Tab-separated table of C-alpha atoms in Angstrom:
chain	number	residue	atom	x	y	z
A	1	MET	CA	-25.180	35.171	-27.711
A	2	VAL	CA	-23.853	31.772	-28.578
A	3	LEU	CA	-19.903	31.025	-27.643
A	4	ALA	CA	-18.744	28.359	-29.844
A	5	GLY	CA	-16.962	25.547	-27.724
A	6	ALA	CA	-13.488	24.664	-27.780
A	7	ALA	CA	-12.332	22.495	-30.279
A	8	PRO	CA	-12.161	18.577	-28.795
A	9	ALA	CA	-8.632	17.846	-28.341
A	10	LYS	CA	-7.162	15.076	-30.871
A	11	GLY	CA	-5.128	12.663	-30.233
A	12	ILE	CA	-2.324	11.107	-32.878
A	13	LEU	CA	-3.680	8.231	-35.468
A	14	PHE	CA	-6.683	6.333	-33.683
A	15	PHE	CA	-5.253	7.061	-30.246
A	16	ALA	CA	-7.272	8.930	-27.554
A	17	PRO	CA	-5.808	12.617	-27.083
A	18	GLU	CA	-2.533	13.042	-25.017
A	19	MET	CA	-2.554	9.081	-24.744
A	20	PHE	CA	-0.311	8.167	-27.678
A	21	TRP	CA	3.375	8.028	-25.393
A	22	ASP	CA	1.590	6.198	-22.562
A	23	PHE	CA	0.341	3.451	-25.329
A	24	VAL	CA	4.180	3.450	-26.379
A	25	LEU	CA	4.957	3.326	-22.418
A	26	VAL	CA	2.534	0.393	-21.533
A	27	ALA	CA	2.931	-1.565	-24.928
A	28	LEU	CA	7.117	-1.291	-24.176
A	29	LEU	CA	6.883	-2.893	-20.648
A	30	PHE	CA	4.735	-5.426	-21.907
A	31	VAL	CA	7.258	-6.467	-24.702
A	32	LEU	CA	10.185	-6.331	-22.334
A	33	VAL	CA	8.162	-8.629	-20.004
A	34	TYR	CA	7.242	-11.145	-22.510
A	35	VAL	CA	11.358	-10.943	-23.640
A	36	MET	CA	12.099	-11.761	-19.931
A	37	ILE	CA	9.440	-14.542	-19.576
A	38	ARG	CA	10.891	-16.101	-22.843
A	39	ARG	CA	14.064	-15.867	-21.463
A	40	ALA	CA	13.244	-17.436	-17.833
A	41	ASN	CA	11.391	-20.347	-19.547
A	42	ALA	CA	14.199	-21.149	-22.238
A	43	GLY	CA	16.604	-21.322	-19.128
A	44	LEU	CA	18.411	-18.401	-19.911
A	45	PRO	CA	19.687	-16.265	-17.485
A	46	ILE	CA	17.720	-13.607	-15.812
A	47	PRO	CA	20.062	-10.865	-13.897
A	48	PRO	CA	19.618	-11.254	-9.817
A	49	ILE	CA	17.738	-8.299	-7.799
A	50	ARG	CA	20.099	-6.930	-5.457
A	51	LYS	CA	19.635	-7.624	-1.706
A	52	ILE	CA	16.597	-5.801	-0.029
A	53	ALA	CA	17.425	-5.472	3.742
A	54	GLY	CA	13.688	-5.552	4.353
A	55	LEU	CA	12.775	-8.585	2.745
A	56	GLU	CA	15.453	-10.261	4.238
A	57	ALA	CA	14.161	-9.183	7.226
A	58	ILE	CA	10.843	-10.891	7.256
A	59	ASP	CA	12.547	-14.236	8.268
A	60	GLU	CA	14.543	-12.705	10.699
A	61	ALA	CA	10.849	-10.856	12.246
A	62	ILE	CA	9.434	-14.273	12.248
A	63	GLY	CA	12.223	-15.930	13.755
A	64	ARG	CA	12.267	-13.926	16.607
A	65	ALA	CA	8.752	-14.517	17.132
A	66	THR	CA	8.847	-18.027	17.309
A	67	GLU	CA	11.678	-18.034	19.805
A	68	MET	CA	9.783	-15.410	22.022
A	69	GLY	CA	6.311	-17.216	21.796
A	70	ARG	CA	4.453	-14.265	20.607
A	71	PRO	CA	2.820	-13.729	17.630
A	72	VAL	CA	3.433	-11.911	14.593
A	73	HIS	CA	1.520	-9.100	13.754
A	74	PHE	CA	0.952	-8.233	9.311
A	75	THR	CA	-0.864	-5.502	7.448
A	76	PRO	CA	-1.672	-4.798	3.928
A	77	GLY	CA	-1.955	-1.239	4.510
A	78	MET	CA	-4.939	1.491	4.048
A	79	SER	CA	-5.759	1.185	0.753
A	80	GLY	CA	-8.645	-0.953	-1.625
A	81	PHE	CA	-7.006	-2.755	-4.098
A	82	GLY	CA	-4.370	-1.269	-6.044
A	83	PRO	CA	-0.750	-2.094	-6.687
A	84	GLU	CA	0.547	-1.544	-2.859
A	85	THR	CA	-2.358	-3.890	-1.581
A	86	TYR	CA	-1.174	-6.642	-4.451
A	87	ALA	CA	2.261	-6.126	-3.386
A	88	ALA	CA	1.005	-7.009	0.305
A	89	LEU	CA	-0.660	-9.622	-0.322
A	90	ALA	CA	1.775	-11.575	-1.836
A	91	THR	CA	4.145	-10.511	1.092
A	92	LEU	CA	1.368	-12.054	3.530
A	93	SER	CA	1.649	-15.395	1.184
A	94	TYR	CA	4.965	-15.596	2.335
A	95	VAL	CA	4.489	-14.258	5.789
A	96	ALA	CA	1.645	-16.784	6.410
A	97	LYS	CA	3.456	-19.578	5.125
A	98	THR	CA	6.564	-19.187	7.271
A	99	ALA	CA	4.540	-18.420	10.329
A	100	ALA	CA	2.687	-21.666	9.654
A	101	GLN	CA	5.585	-23.570	9.472
A	102	TYR	CA	7.222	-22.822	12.303
A	103	ASP	CA	3.898	-22.961	14.289
A	104	THR	CA	3.299	-19.220	15.083
A	105	ARG	CA	0.636	-17.513	15.633
A	106	LEU	CA	-0.028	-14.586	12.628
A	107	ILE	CA	-2.316	-11.849	13.387
A	108	VAL	CA	-3.320	-10.067	10.537
A	109	THR	CA	-5.587	-6.708	10.676
A	110	ASN	CA	-7.568	-5.231	7.679
A	111	ARG	CA	-8.789	-1.754	7.307
A	112	GLN	CA	-10.503	-2.407	4.208
A	113	PRO	CA	-13.195	-4.667	4.352
A	114	THR	CA	-12.854	-5.973	0.503
A	115	VAL	CA	-9.458	-6.461	1.200
A	116	HIS	CA	-10.199	-8.725	4.330
A	117	PRO	CA	-11.692	-12.057	2.538
A	118	VAL	CA	-8.606	-12.382	0.501
A	119	THR	CA	-6.100	-11.712	3.312
A	120	ALA	CA	-8.521	-14.874	5.054
A	121	GLU	CA	-7.870	-17.215	2.198
A	122	ILE	CA	-4.434	-16.258	1.865
A	123	VAL	CA	-3.886	-17.292	5.461
A	124	ARG	CA	-5.922	-20.219	5.123
A	125	GLN	CA	-4.416	-21.646	2.153
A	126	ALA	CA	-1.018	-21.179	3.509
A	127	TYR	CA	-1.880	-23.225	6.591
A	128	LEU	CA	-2.871	-25.593	4.351
A	129	GLU	CA	-0.094	-25.749	2.014
A	130	ALA	CA	2.039	-25.943	5.159
A	131	GLY	CA	0.151	-29.300	6.211
A	132	ARG	CA	-1.062	-27.644	9.541
A	133	PRO	CA	-4.994	-26.801	8.053
A	134	ASP	CA	-6.507	-27.120	11.920
A	135	ALA	CA	-3.725	-24.442	12.998
A	136	PHE	CA	-5.721	-21.627	10.913
A	137	ASN	CA	-7.709	-19.307	13.436
A	138	GLN	CA	-9.912	-17.076	11.195
A	139	ASP	CA	-10.524	-14.944	14.431
A	140	ASP	CA	-6.685	-13.850	13.943
A	141	VAL	CA	-7.770	-12.464	10.300
A	142	ARG	CA	-9.702	-9.907	11.641
A	143	TYR	CA	-11.825	-6.855	9.380
A	144	LEU	CA	-11.176	-3.705	12.360
A	145	SER	CA	-12.723	-0.504	10.556
A	146	ASP	CA	-12.818	1.626	7.549
A	147	TRP	CA	-12.392	4.987	9.825
A	148	GLN	CA	-9.083	5.403	9.000
A	149	PHE	CA	-8.441	6.331	13.363
A	150	GLY	CA	-10.547	3.828	14.265
A	151	TYR	CA	-8.567	1.110	12.847
A	152	THR	CA	-5.441	2.547	14.344
A	153	SER	CA	-6.880	2.580	17.479
A	154	ALA	CA	-7.765	-0.903	16.984
A	155	VAL	CA	-4.424	-1.812	16.335
A	156	LEU	CA	-2.642	0.078	19.018
A	157	GLY	CA	-4.702	-1.891	21.293
A	158	ILE	CA	-3.817	-5.396	19.972
A	159	PHE	CA	-0.292	-4.260	20.476
A	160	ARG	CA	-0.785	-3.992	24.017
A	161	ARG	CA	-3.365	-6.562	24.418
A	162	GLU	CA	-1.640	-9.707	22.337
A	163	LYS	CA	2.171	-7.715	22.322
A	164	PRO	CA	3.208	-9.088	19.066
A	165	ALA	CA	6.655	-9.672	18.595
A	166	ALA	CA	7.175	-8.606	15.382
A	167	ASN	CA	4.949	-5.884	13.511
A	168	LEU	CA	5.073	-6.092	9.370
A	169	MET	CA	3.470	-2.955	7.515
A	170	PHE	CA	3.163	-3.291	4.054
A	171	GLY	CA	0.935	-1.460	1.053
A	172	TYR	CA	0.219	2.172	0.960
A	173	TRP	CA	0.163	4.422	4.515
A	174	MET	CA	-1.227	7.602	5.061
A	175	ALA	CA	-1.198	9.810	8.191
A	176	GLU	CA	-1.331	6.902	10.662
A	177	ALA	CA	2.247	5.804	10.020
A	178	LEU	CA	3.850	7.267	12.330
A	179	ILE	CA	1.544	6.185	15.020
A	180	LEU	CA	1.461	3.088	14.645
A	181	GLY	CA	5.596	2.665	13.923
A	182	GLU	CA	6.023	4.517	17.502
A	183	ALA	CA	3.384	2.216	19.063
A	184	GLY	CA	5.270	-0.728	17.588
A	185	ALA	CA	8.603	0.158	18.648
A	186	GLU	CA	7.144	1.191	21.999
A	187	ALA	CA	5.933	-2.558	22.185
A	188	GLY	CA	9.261	-3.776	21.306
A	189	CYS	CA	8.162	-5.196	18.305
A	190	ILE	CA	10.763	-6.055	15.631
A	191	GLN	CA	9.215	-4.216	12.728
A	192	VAL	CA	9.090	-3.685	8.615
A	193	GLY	CA	7.366	-1.223	7.109
A	194	ALA	CA	6.766	-0.236	3.332
A	195	ASN	CA	5.095	2.358	1.952
A	196	THR	CA	5.119	4.085	-1.424
A	197	ASN	CA	3.603	7.518	0.232
A	198	VAL	CA	6.342	9.988	-0.374
A	199	PHE	CA	5.034	12.109	2.318
A	200	GLN	CA	4.963	9.088	4.961
A	201	ILE	CA	7.644	7.109	4.305
A	202	HIS	CA	10.177	8.936	6.340
A	203	PHE	CA	7.913	8.464	9.640
A	204	PHE	CA	8.442	4.179	8.796
A	205	ILE	CA	12.327	5.115	8.192
A	206	VAL	CA	12.681	6.581	12.026
A	207	THR	CA	10.288	4.082	14.002
A	208	CYS	CA	10.755	1.002	11.943
A	209	ASP	CA	14.112	-1.420	11.876
A	210	TYR	CA	13.903	-1.675	8.281
A	211	THR	CA	11.925	0.347	5.334
A	212	LEU	CA	10.975	-0.744	2.055
A	213	ILE	CA	11.077	2.959	0.076
A	214	GLY	CA	8.859	2.990	-2.762
A	215	GLU	CA	9.335	0.428	-5.526
A	216	GLU	CA	11.536	-1.971	-2.899
A	217	GLN	CA	7.894	-2.924	-2.049
A	218	PHE	CA	6.820	-4.204	-5.757
A	219	ALA	CA	9.713	-6.564	-5.754
A	220	ALA	CA	9.181	-8.349	-2.658
A	221	SER	CA	6.815	-11.471	-4.653
A	222	ALA	CA	9.767	-11.605	-7.138
A	223	TYR	CA	12.287	-11.495	-4.100
A	224	LEU	CA	10.604	-13.560	-1.807
A	225	SER	CA	9.846	-16.706	-4.540
A	226	LYS	CA	12.843	-16.686	-6.315
A	227	GLU	CA	10.824	-17.175	-9.280
A	228	PRO	CA	13.046	-16.537	-12.527
A	229	MET	CA	9.360	-15.540	-14.563
A	230	LEU	CA	8.764	-12.772	-11.987
A	231	THR	CA	12.346	-11.766	-11.202
A	232	GLY	CA	12.315	-11.062	-15.196
A	233	THR	CA	9.440	-8.518	-15.016
A	234	VAL	CA	11.524	-6.946	-12.161
A	235	VAL	CA	14.521	-6.327	-14.469
A	236	ALA	CA	12.249	-5.291	-17.408
A	237	GLN	CA	10.574	-2.965	-14.870
A	238	ASP	CA	14.558	-1.435	-14.344
A	239	MET	CA	15.028	-1.048	-18.224
A	240	VAL	CA	11.813	1.144	-18.204
A	241	LYS	CA	13.662	2.954	-15.529
A	242	ILE	CA	16.840	3.137	-16.808
A	243	LEU	CA	14.927	4.667	-20.473
A	244	ILE	CA	13.053	7.224	-18.035
A	245	GLY	CA	16.071	8.304	-16.268
A	246	LEU	CA	17.788	8.791	-19.992
A	247	LEU	CA	14.732	11.344	-21.180
A	248	LEU	CA	14.946	12.813	-17.691
A	249	LEU	CA	18.653	13.424	-18.425
A	250	ALA	CA	17.994	14.682	-22.098
A	251	GLY	CA	15.403	16.704	-20.981
A	252	SER	CA	17.410	18.454	-18.744
A	253	VAL	CA	20.274	18.999	-20.922
A	254	TRP	CA	17.811	20.279	-23.654
A	255	ALA	CA	16.279	22.446	-21.157
A	256	THR	CA	19.589	23.800	-20.042
A	257	VAL	CA	21.010	24.708	-23.712
A	258	ALA	CA	17.558	26.027	-24.823
A	259	GLY	CA	16.493	27.718	-22.012
A	260	ASN	CA	13.422	25.518	-21.525
A	261	ALA	CA	11.990	21.898	-23.014
A	262	ASP	CA	8.671	22.960	-24.116
A	263	LYS	CA	9.067	21.479	-27.013
A	264	LEU	CA	9.915	18.026	-25.798
A	265	VAL	CA	7.112	18.164	-23.223
A	266	LYS	CA	4.599	19.321	-25.969
A	267	PHE	CA	6.125	16.147	-28.229
A	268	LEU	CA	5.615	13.997	-25.000
A	269	SER	CA	2.184	15.021	-24.152
A	270	GLN	CA	0.927	13.608	-27.850
B	1	MET	CA	-11.024	-25.466	-7.576
B	2	GLN	CA	-8.924	-25.043	-10.186
B	3	LEU	CA	-11.622	-23.077	-11.289
B	4	ARG	CA	-12.578	-20.841	-8.380
B	5	ARG	CA	-8.562	-19.838	-8.864
B	6	GLN	CA	-8.739	-19.339	-12.542
B	7	LEU	CA	-11.979	-17.229	-12.748
B	8	PRO	CA	-10.706	-14.467	-11.077
B	9	LEU	CA	-7.493	-14.130	-13.481
B	10	MET	CA	-9.818	-14.577	-15.928
B	11	VAL	CA	-12.123	-11.664	-14.959
B	12	VAL	CA	-9.041	-9.053	-14.192
B	13	PHE	CA	-7.175	-9.634	-17.451
B	14	VAL	CA	-10.094	-9.353	-19.988
B	15	THR	CA	-11.527	-5.869	-17.613
B	16	ALA	CA	-7.750	-4.673	-17.448
B	17	LEU	CA	-7.842	-4.980	-21.617
B	18	LEU	CA	-11.211	-3.944	-21.875
B	19	VAL	CA	-9.990	-0.713	-19.804
B	20	MET	CA	-6.717	0.019	-21.743
B	21	LEU	CA	-8.386	-0.363	-24.815
B	22	PHE	CA	-11.076	2.552	-24.036
B	23	LYS	CA	-8.484	4.298	-22.365
B	24	PHE	CA	-5.795	4.693	-24.972
B	25	PHE	CA	-7.905	4.186	-28.093
B	26	ASN	CA	-10.754	6.982	-29.635
B	27	PHE	CA	-13.918	5.571	-29.308
B	28	GLY	CA	-15.712	8.598	-28.533
B	29	GLU	CA	-18.326	8.889	-26.432
B	30	THR	CA	-18.823	5.260	-26.585
B	31	GLY	CA	-15.262	4.732	-24.540
B	32	LYS	CA	-16.170	6.899	-22.380
B	33	ASN	CA	-19.844	5.279	-21.720
B	34	VAL	CA	-18.072	2.240	-21.419
B	35	LEU	CA	-15.570	3.201	-18.807
B	36	SER	CA	-18.259	4.835	-16.836
B	37	GLN	CA	-20.493	2.110	-16.626
B	38	MET	CA	-17.292	-0.381	-15.906
B	39	ASP	CA	-16.742	2.316	-12.961
B	40	LYS	CA	-20.153	1.523	-11.589
B	41	TRP	CA	-19.616	-1.790	-11.687
B	42	SER	CA	-16.757	-1.900	-9.803
B	43	GLN	CA	-18.448	0.505	-6.746
B	44	VAL	CA	-21.881	-1.956	-6.971
B	45	THR	CA	-19.390	-5.067	-6.497
B	46	SER	CA	-16.968	-3.131	-3.332
B	47	ILE	CA	-20.180	-2.194	-2.091
B	48	VAL	CA	-21.370	-5.978	-2.260
B	49	ALA	CA	-18.275	-6.831	-0.368
B	50	PHE	CA	-18.267	-4.459	2.299
B	51	LEU	CA	-20.847	-6.296	4.295
B	52	LEU	CA	-18.246	-9.175	4.457
B	53	GLY	CA	-15.845	-7.088	6.888
B	54	PRO	CA	-18.276	-5.758	9.581
B	55	ILE	CA	-19.992	-9.835	9.246
B	56	ASN	CA	-16.174	-10.848	10.325
B	57	LEU	CA	-16.443	-8.012	12.967
B	58	ILE	CA	-19.542	-9.447	14.662
B	59	ARG	CA	-18.894	-13.005	14.401
B	60	LEU	CA	-15.517	-12.432	16.209
B	61	HIS	CA	-17.014	-10.103	18.989
B	62	ILE	CA	-19.884	-13.004	19.661
B	63	GLY	CA	-17.632	-15.380	19.597
B	64	ASN	CA	-15.292	-13.361	22.627
B	65	VAL	CA	-18.827	-12.385	24.628
B	66	ALA	CA	-20.120	-16.342	23.904
B	67	LYS	CA	-16.810	-18.003	25.239
B	68	ARG	CA	-16.273	-15.504	27.813
B	69	ARG	CA	-12.907	-15.136	26.640
B	70	PRO	CA	-10.331	-11.946	28.221
B	71	ARG	CA	-12.169	-8.993	28.092
B	72	TRP	CA	-15.120	-9.936	26.631
B	73	ILE	CA	-16.689	-6.931	28.238
B	74	HIS	CA	-14.845	-4.930	25.061
B	75	SER	CA	-16.533	-6.967	22.763
B	76	ALA	CA	-19.981	-6.780	24.477
B	77	LEU	CA	-19.386	-3.123	24.696
B	78	THR	CA	-18.468	-3.380	20.698
B	79	LEU	CA	-21.578	-4.862	19.690
B	80	VAL	CA	-23.445	-2.421	21.703
B	81	VAL	CA	-22.088	0.427	19.718
B	82	ILE	CA	-22.253	-1.875	16.156
B	83	VAL	CA	-26.327	-2.178	16.783
B	84	VAL	CA	-27.363	1.253	18.354
B	85	PHE	CA	-25.290	3.294	15.591
B	86	THR	CA	-26.798	1.008	13.181
B	87	ILE	CA	-30.270	1.170	14.488
B	88	VAL	CA	-29.692	5.333	14.332
B	89	PHE	CA	-28.715	5.048	10.986
B	90	ALA	CA	-31.063	3.419	9.633
B	91	LEU	CA	-34.006	6.082	11.459
B	92	ASN	CA	-32.460	8.697	11.124
B	93	GLY	CA	-30.583	8.491	7.787
B	94	SER	CA	-26.784	9.730	6.734
B	95	ASN	CA	-27.448	13.034	7.348
B	96	GLY	CA	-30.323	13.342	9.833
B	97	LYS	CA	-29.780	14.930	12.712
B	98	VAL	CA	-29.230	12.498	15.375
B	99	THR	CA	-26.906	10.651	12.814
B	100	LEU	CA	-24.639	13.839	12.783
B	101	TRP	CA	-24.773	14.570	16.298
B	102	VAL	CA	-23.493	11.296	16.844
B	103	VAL	CA	-20.671	11.676	14.415
B	104	ASN	CA	-19.723	14.755	14.847
B	105	ASN	CA	-19.657	14.762	18.681
B	106	ILE	CA	-18.431	10.967	19.544
B	107	ALA	CA	-16.716	9.721	16.196
B	108	ILE	CA	-15.059	12.440	14.954
B	109	GLN	CA	-13.742	13.488	18.678
B	110	ILE	CA	-12.338	10.332	19.313
B	111	SER	CA	-10.801	10.359	15.912
B	112	GLY	CA	-9.091	13.820	16.496
B	113	ALA	CA	-7.623	12.594	19.837
B	114	ILE	CA	-5.713	9.659	18.059
B	115	TYR	CA	-4.782	12.282	15.271
B	116	ALA	CA	-3.488	14.157	17.974
B	117	MET	CA	-1.135	11.611	19.323
B	118	LEU	CA	1.023	12.164	16.120
B	119	GLY	CA	2.280	15.542	18.244
B	120	PHE	CA	3.886	13.459	20.906
B	121	TYR	CA	4.841	10.621	18.671
B	122	ILE	CA	6.501	12.960	16.516
B	123	CYS	CA	8.786	14.045	19.676
B	124	SER	CA	9.677	10.632	20.679
B	125	ALA	CA	10.441	9.683	16.855
B	126	ALA	CA	12.453	12.744	16.263
B	127	TYR	CA	14.122	12.124	19.988
B	128	ARG	CA	15.461	8.667	18.341
B	129	SER	CA	16.597	9.394	15.358
B	130	PHE	CA	18.092	12.358	15.693
B	131	LYS	CA	20.747	10.690	17.731
B	132	LEU	CA	24.209	11.321	16.145
B	133	LYS	CA	24.660	7.693	15.300
B	134	ASN	CA	26.223	7.751	11.675
B	135	LEU	CA	26.644	9.887	8.685
B	136	GLU	CA	22.854	9.634	7.254
B	137	ALA	CA	22.171	10.450	11.060
B	138	THR	CA	23.696	13.457	11.285
B	139	VAL	CA	23.143	15.154	7.742
B	140	LEU	CA	19.220	14.244	8.736
B	141	LEU	CA	19.850	16.065	12.135
B	142	LEU	CA	21.695	19.469	10.487
B	143	SER	CA	18.776	19.221	7.715
B	144	ALA	CA	16.306	19.514	10.080
B	145	VAL	CA	17.782	21.823	12.452
B	146	ILE	CA	18.315	24.261	9.256
B	147	LEU	CA	14.468	23.777	8.198
B	148	MET	CA	13.207	24.415	11.750
B	149	LEU	CA	15.010	27.845	12.381
B	150	ALA	CA	14.224	28.824	8.889
B	151	GLN	CA	10.146	28.073	9.480
B	152	ALA	CA	10.286	29.491	12.867
B	153	PRO	CA	10.749	33.562	12.640
B	154	ILE	CA	13.233	33.597	15.438
B	155	GLY	CA	15.754	31.427	13.014
B	156	GLU	CA	16.390	34.707	10.530
B	157	ALA	CA	16.830	36.840	13.937
B	158	ILE	CA	19.612	34.249	15.264
B	159	ILE	CA	21.184	33.402	11.459
B	160	PRO	CA	20.149	35.665	8.888
B	161	GLY	CA	19.470	34.396	5.677
B	162	ILE	CA	18.824	30.579	6.751
B	163	SER	CA	15.285	30.730	5.393
B	164	LYS	CA	17.186	30.735	1.789
B	165	TRP	CA	19.305	27.655	3.062
B	166	GLY	CA	15.590	25.830	4.383
B	167	GLU	CA	13.671	27.087	1.118
B	168	TRP	CA	17.001	25.344	-1.044
B	169	ILE	CA	16.914	22.058	1.063
B	170	LEU	CA	13.233	21.785	0.750
B	171	SER	CA	13.496	22.411	-3.724
B	172	VAL	CA	16.681	20.815	-4.189
B	173	PRO	CA	17.586	17.823	-2.551
B	174	ASN	CA	14.469	17.243	-0.906
B	175	SER	CA	12.719	17.457	-3.800
B	176	ALA	CA	14.815	15.314	-6.316
B	177	GLY	CA	14.608	12.844	-3.603
B	178	MET	CA	10.853	12.565	-3.525
B	179	ARG	CA	10.694	12.557	-7.577
B	180	GLY	CA	13.227	9.613	-7.859
B	181	ILE	CA	10.693	7.835	-5.303
B	182	ARG	CA	7.594	8.612	-6.519
B	183	LEU	CA	9.458	7.649	-10.333
B	184	GLY	CA	10.619	4.351	-9.004
B	185	ALA	CA	7.328	3.482	-7.305
B	186	ALA	CA	4.902	4.249	-10.486
B	187	ILE	CA	7.101	2.189	-12.981
B	188	GLY	CA	7.054	-0.409	-9.890
B	189	ALA	CA	3.346	0.011	-9.675
B	190	PHE	CA	3.058	-0.658	-13.142
B	191	ALA	CA	5.082	-3.626	-13.517
B	192	ALA	CA	3.234	-5.094	-10.499
B	193	SER	CA	-0.258	-4.283	-12.174
B	194	ILE	CA	1.057	-6.313	-15.363
B	195	ARG	CA	1.749	-8.906	-13.254
B	196	VAL	CA	-1.543	-9.329	-11.817
B	197	ILE	CA	-3.145	-8.565	-15.270
B	198	LEU	CA	-1.150	-11.524	-16.772
B	199	GLY	CA	-1.641	-13.824	-14.066
B	200	LEU	CA	1.961	-14.068	-13.186
B	201	GLU	CA	0.912	-12.665	-9.301
B	202	ARG	CA	-1.824	-15.116	-7.974
B	203	SER	CA	-1.018	-14.964	-4.599
B	204	TRP	CA	-4.450	-13.072	-4.377
B	205	VAL	CA	-6.415	-15.923	-5.217
B	206	GLY	CA	-4.943	-17.564	-2.223
B	207	GLY	CA	-2.417	-19.476	-4.338
B	208	SER	CA	1.364	-19.301	-4.780
B	209	THR	CA	2.940	-16.837	-7.007
B	210	ALA	CA	3.352	-18.361	-10.601
B	211	ASP	CA	2.345	-21.553	-9.483
């Protein structure tokens, strides 16, 4: 007996199944980003980003390390290339430039072998831009281990041996978040942690002096560079967030009044 | 020099455009094949790049040993381990008997020991964060006490109905907070990706952002 297969799902017009509203959302963000770039280029005002304590604290952390004559430790997190890592790399660029200007030793540790050469290049370039190419030590940008806890134990060793005064943990973190945060606190580091993993953020909150929660990390490049164009993209992102918030509110009201919001869910799943 | 920075930006832009095109629009089997092929290219590129990490590791430790830097003996040990593991893996394969013995009896055990440190660190972190410093810490402490009692069998014996309070904390304020953070992070990641695709965010190619 031959069983009839389920009919392939069809999308709206020429869109792939269940991709229409995804496309609308992406297109909307692109349009808003474009509008904000145009505004920035035309010199029109762009709303400023609110104060983010964790990013403000980076200068304080590097300053403290400089005064104590001890190194700064920076890590771009556990994941390979993704939004969190790109945000961490943007922060690294700023940290490396500041460390180069202050003549403070910067140790960068990597778990991902693919991310390692990029961090090395960012730090090298930062020292070059700061006019101190001779101060760049490639041995301070290290690949440690691809193994999660191999990497963790190697960083614990660095905390013990090299005694950094500041520990900056950006990117995406998993079960090692608490181990590294607590070991950093024990080593007496001023710590800034950033994470988007909701199951691990609280560990950074209790162990770090400053924590960037979720999206705050993605605003780092705009916040630190103060570039109107980049700030504009954060504003565009907030506009989409407001829109989604309104949609959530509408869905809640709909579900409360009608008993469920199945029709809305079905409509938005097209 | 200019091309060295422009080329990766162009590759990212074109790749992102292609992925979005084949994801959003219905090209049938062709679309699926193109995406699968691009995924394979990504894996191959990652494997090639994978070599760069161990090369850096070996270079660093050879330098430590050659220059007799402090604790150079640790570096020598690391190099011996790298060489021995490479030989074992090369001769025995990734699923060979000796390889699995090494992985199961050495690597996983050490890894497990590091992971187990979490138990101690949770205690020290809890001690520090549960101090009644301010209103937020007080709320955290109360929630934690209720949740711990709700999860432990003795909790219900001390305060009947406490498991319901614990359930409420987990499913209402906790879930709402987590979803809020997830939503914000997802949209943030989305906007960050657009910055990378459009070349506004270019620190990853070793330059200033939006310069």
